[in-house]
N, CA, C and O atoms as a MOPAC input file, in Angstrom:
PM7 MOZYME 1SCF
protein

 N    -13.77700 1     6.75700 1    16.66100 1
 C    -12.51900 1     7.00700 1    15.73700 1
 C    -12.63500 1     8.87900 1    15.75100 1
 O    -13.63600 1     9.26300 1    15.14700 1
 N    -11.76700 1    10.01900 1    16.34200 1
 C    -12.23200 1    11.50200 1    15.61100 1
 C    -11.65400 1    12.11300 1    14.54000 1
 O    -10.45000 1    12.15500 1    14.79600 1
 N    -11.93500 1    12.78300 1    13.10500 1
 C    -11.65200 1    12.80900 1    12.73400 1
 C    -10.17700 1    13.04300 1    12.27200 1
 O     -9.72600 1    12.94100 1    11.13100 1
 N     -9.49300 1    13.40400 1    13.50000 1
 C     -8.49000 1    13.81400 1    13.16400 1
 C     -7.18300 1    12.67300 1    13.20600 1
 O     -5.99800 1    12.74400 1    12.87900 1
 N     -8.20700 1    11.39800 1    13.88900 1
 C     -7.34000 1    10.60400 1    13.90700 1
 C     -7.42000 1     9.57800 1    12.63700 1
 O     -6.38300 1     8.95500 1    12.40700 1
 N     -8.41200 1     9.36700 1    11.88800 1
 C     -9.10000 1     9.45800 1    10.84100 1
 C     -8.60100 1     9.61400 1    10.02800 1
 O     -8.53700 1     8.65600 1     9.25600 1
 N     -7.89900 1    10.91300 1     9.62700 1
 C     -6.73200 1    11.72600 1     8.44400 1
 C     -5.52600 1    10.87200 1     8.75700 1
 O     -5.05700 1    10.18800 1     7.84800 1
 N     -4.86300 1    10.84400 1    10.21700 1
 C     -3.79100 1    10.43300 1    10.45000 1
 C     -3.70500 1     9.44200 1     9.29100 1
 O     -3.37700 1     9.63600 1     8.12000 1
 N     -4.26500 1     7.80000 1    10.22000 1
 C     -4.31300 1     6.64500 1     9.31900 1
 C     -4.62100 1     7.07800 1     8.11100 1
 O     -3.69500 1     6.71700 1     7.38500 1
 N     -5.53900 1     7.74800 1     7.39100 1
 C     -5.27000 1     7.49800 1     5.95700 1
 C     -4.40400 1     8.12700 1     5.79900 1
 O     -4.42200 1     8.24000 1     4.57300 1
 N     -3.61100 1     8.65500 1     6.12800 1
 C     -2.03600 1     9.44400 1     5.19500 1
 C     -1.34500 1     8.54500 1     5.53900 1
 O     -0.47400 1     8.25900 1     4.71800 1
 N     -1.37600 1     7.71600 1     6.80700 1
 C     -0.53100 1     6.51000 1     7.04100 1
 C      0.02300 1     5.21200 1     5.70900 1
 O      1.02300 1     4.81000 1     5.11600 1
 N     -2.01100 1     4.91600 1     5.87500 1
 C     -2.40800 1     4.31700 1     5.07800 1
 C     -1.72500 1     4.44600 1     3.81900 1
 O     -0.71400 1     3.75000 1     3.72600 1
 N     -2.06500 1     5.26800 1     2.67200 1
 C     -1.31700 1     6.03700 1     1.26000 1
 C     -0.30500 1     6.08300 1     1.62200 1
 O      0.28700 1     5.08200 1     1.21500 1
 N      0.52900 1     6.90400 1     2.38900 1
 C      1.67900 1     6.10000 1     2.54200 1
 C      2.63700 1     5.37800 1     2.19500 1
 O      3.51800 1     5.53700 1     1.35000 1
 N      2.31200 1     4.22300 1     3.20800 1
 C      2.22500 1     2.65100 1     2.96100 1
 C      1.86300 1     1.93600 1     1.46000 1
 O      2.61000 1     1.12300 1     0.91600 1
 N      1.01800 1     2.24000 1     1.09600 1
 C      0.32500 1     2.36100 1    -0.40500 1
 C      1.47200 1     2.64400 1    -1.60900 1
 O      1.88700 1     2.06700 1    -2.61400 1
 N      1.64300 1     3.50900 1    -1.10100 1
 C      2.50100 1     4.45500 1    -1.94600 1
 C      3.44900 1     3.73900 1    -2.15600 1
 O      3.59200 1     3.21100 1    -3.25800 1
 N      4.35600 1     3.54600 1    -1.10500 1
 C      5.98200 1     2.48500 1    -1.26700 1
 C      5.70700 1     1.11400 1    -1.55000 1
 O      6.77500 1     0.56500 1    -1.82200 1
 N      4.98600 1     0.51500 1    -1.59400 1
 C      4.00900 1    -0.44100 1    -1.61000 1
 C      4.30000 1    -0.84800 1    -3.45200 1
 O      4.86200 1    -1.79400 1    -4.00300 1
 N      3.64700 1     0.31000 1    -3.93800 1
 C      3.76600 1     0.13800 1    -5.39800 1
 C      4.77700 1     0.42800 1    -5.62000 1
 O      4.67700 1    -0.01800 1    -6.76300 1
 N      5.67300 1     0.76200 1    -5.60000 1
 C      7.52400 1     1.32100 1    -5.60800 1
 C      8.11600 1    -0.05500 1    -5.28200 1
 O      9.00100 1    -0.47400 1    -6.02800 1
 N      7.75700 1    -0.72500 1    -4.34600 1
 C      8.54500 1    -1.70600 1    -4.16800 1
 C      7.96400 1    -2.86300 1    -5.18400 1
 O      8.81400 1    -3.70200 1    -5.48200 1
 N      6.62100 1    -3.06000 1    -5.78800 1
 C      6.10200 1    -3.35100 1    -6.28000 1
 C      6.70900 1    -3.58400 1    -7.83700 1
 O      6.96000 1    -4.59000 1    -8.50100 1
 N      6.84900 1    -1.65000 1    -8.15600 1
 C      7.61900 1    -1.61600 1   -10.07500 1
 C      9.04200 1    -2.13500 1    -9.45500 1
 O      9.54200 1    -2.74200 1   -10.40200 1
 N     10.01600 1    -2.21600 1    -8.27400 1
 C     11.21300 1    -2.38800 1    -8.23100 1
 C     11.56600 1    -4.26800 1    -8.49300 1
 O     12.59800 1    -4.66700 1    -9.03100 1
 N     10.52800 1    -5.12600 1    -8.00900 1
 C     10.68500 1    -6.06500 1    -7.64600 1
 C     10.21200 1    -6.05800 1    -9.30100 1
 O     11.34000 1    -5.94100 1    -9.77800 1
 N      9.38200 1    -6.10100 1   -10.38400 1
 C      9.05400 1    -6.56500 1   -11.56000 1
 C      9.90200 1    -6.54100 1   -11.53100 1
 O     10.45400 1    -7.47100 1   -10.94400 1
 N     10.86500 1    -5.30700 1   -12.22300 1
 C     11.52300 1    -4.58900 1   -12.66300 1
 C     13.38000 1    -5.89700 1   -12.99500 1
 O     14.31400 1    -6.21000 1   -13.73400 1
 N     12.48800 1    -6.13700 1   -11.40300 1
 C     14.49600 1    -7.22100 1   -11.30000 1
 C     13.90800 1    -8.89700 1   -11.49900 1
 O     14.77100 1    -9.75500 1   -11.31600 1
 N     12.70900 1    -9.31500 1   -11.80700 1
 C     12.45800 1    -9.96400 1   -12.17400 1
 C     11.74800 1   -11.33500 1   -10.92200 1
 O     11.27400 1   -12.43400 1   -11.21000 1
 N     11.91100 1   -10.77800 1    -9.72100 1
 C     11.09700 1   -11.71600 1    -8.94500 1
 C      9.57400 1   -11.86900 1    -8.54900 1
 O      8.90500 1   -11.38500 1    -7.63600 1
 N      9.26300 1   -12.80100 1    -9.67600 1
 C      7.66300 1   -13.05000 1   -10.17100 1
 C      6.97300 1   -12.99300 1    -8.22100 1
 O      6.13700 1   -12.16600 1    -7.86000 1
 N      7.59700 1   -14.07300 1    -7.26900 1
 C      7.16200 1   -14.56400 1    -5.82900 1
 C      7.10100 1   -13.33000 1    -4.97000 1
 O      6.20300 1   -12.95400 1    -4.21700 1
 N      8.39500 1   -12.72500 1    -5.28800 1
 C      8.27700 1   -11.64800 1    -4.18600 1
 C      7.23400 1   -10.38100 1    -4.66000 1
 O      6.48100 1    -9.56000 1    -4.13600 1
 N      7.61400 1   -10.70800 1    -5.74100 1
 C      5.95400 1    -9.64100 1    -6.61800 1
 C      4.64600 1    -9.85100 1    -6.04800 1
 O      3.99900 1    -8.92000 1    -5.56800 1
 N      4.17400 1   -11.22200 1    -6.09100 1
 C      2.74800 1   -11.79800 1    -6.01200 1
 C      2.35800 1   -11.38100 1    -4.55100 1
 O      1.22400 1   -11.00500 1    -4.25600 1
 N      3.65800 1   -11.50700 1    -3.44200 1
 C      3.66700 1   -10.89400 1    -1.83900 1
 C      3.07400 1   -10.03300 1    -1.93000 1
 O      1.87000 1    -9.88300 1    -1.72600 1
 N      4.18400 1    -9.02000 1    -2.40100 1
 C      4.14000 1    -7.53000 1    -2.25500 1
 C      2.20800 1    -7.00400 1    -2.86200 1
 O      1.44700 1    -6.37300 1    -2.12900 1
 N      1.91000 1    -7.38900 1    -4.02300 1
 C      0.75400 1    -7.26300 1    -4.83200 1
 C     -0.50600 1    -7.91500 1    -3.73300 1
 O     -1.66300 1    -7.49800 1    -3.78500 1
 N     -0.09600 1    -8.89100 1    -2.84900 1
 C     -0.97100 1    -8.65800 1    -1.95900 1
 C     -1.34500 1    -7.71500 1    -0.63500 1
 O     -2.36700 1    -7.13900 1    -0.26200 1
 N     -0.15600 1    -7.83800 1    -0.18400 1
 C     -0.18100 1    -6.71900 1     0.99800 1
 C     -0.95200 1    -5.53800 1     0.62500 1
 O     -1.81600 1    -5.02000 1     1.33200 1
 N     -0.41600 1    -4.96500 1    -1.06200 1
 C     -0.36300 1    -3.52600 1    -1.41400 1
 C     -2.50900 1    -4.30700 1    -1.67900 1
 O     -3.36300 1    -4.19100 1    -0.80000 1
 N     -2.57300 1    -4.48200 1    -2.03700 1
 C     -4.70400 1    -5.04000 1    -1.88300 1
 C     -4.84300 1    -5.26100 1    -0.94400 1
 O     -5.90500 1    -5.88400 1    -0.98200 1
 N     -4.45800 1    -5.21600 1     0.30800 1
 C     -4.47200 1    -5.53300 1     1.90900 1
 C     -4.64700 1    -3.68600 1     2.57600 1
 O     -5.34500 1    -3.16500 1     3.44500 1
 N     -3.78500 1    -3.27200 1     1.77800 1
 C     -3.80700 1    -2.11200 1     2.44300 1
 C     -4.66700 1    -0.71100 1     1.81900 1
 O     -5.20700 1     0.27600 1     2.31900 1
 N     -4.46000 1    -1.22600 1     0.50200 1
 C     -5.82200 1    -0.67400 1    -0.68400 1
 C     -7.29200 1    -0.93100 1    -0.04300 1
 O     -8.10400 1    -0.00700 1    -0.10000 1
 N     -7.61400 1    -2.01200 1     0.49200 1
 C     -8.61400 1    -2.17200 1     1.42300 1
 C     -9.08700 1    -1.49400 1     2.52000 1
 O    -10.20700 1    -1.04900 1     2.77200 1
 N     -7.59700 1    -1.48300 1     3.40000 1
 C     -7.99500 1    -0.64200 1     4.76200 1
 C     -8.02200 1     1.09500 1     4.34500 1
 O     -8.53500 1     2.09100 1     4.85400 1
 N     -7.32200 1     0.87300 1     3.35300 1
 C     -7.77300 1     2.89800 1     2.98500 1
 C     -9.34800 1     3.03400 1     2.13800 1
 O     -9.78500 1     4.14100 1     1.82100 1
 N     -9.80000 1     2.25500 1     1.95800 1
 C    -11.27500 1     2.48900 1     1.54000 1
 C    -12.33200 1     2.24700 1     2.73400 1
 O    -13.33200 1     2.94700 1     2.90000 1
 N    -11.98100 1     1.20600 1     3.50100 1
 C    -12.99000 1     2.02700 1     4.86900 1
 C    -12.02900 1     2.61800 1     5.70400 1
 O    -11.96900 1     1.88000 1     6.68800 1
 N    -11.30200 1     3.48200 1     5.83400 1
 C    -10.48200 1     4.33800 1     6.40700 1
 C    -11.64000 1     5.89200 1     6.14600 1
 O    -12.03700 1     6.81200 1     6.86200 1
 N    -11.81600 1     5.48900 1     4.78200 1
 C    -12.24500 1     7.05600 1     4.94700 1
 C    -13.71700 1     7.58200 1     5.42300 1
 O    -13.94000 1     8.78900 1     5.51600 1

């Protein structure tokens, strides 16, 4: 993958990760523990993808 494509992938993953963190915050305030667990698992998967995209 070329540098431009890697940067684009990193930016998309970063945006997704930030959005997922916001969803986790909202779910925590609403008391949705199961939803929170799912969101945390998704955030962790995105974070791992971010690490490998560097």
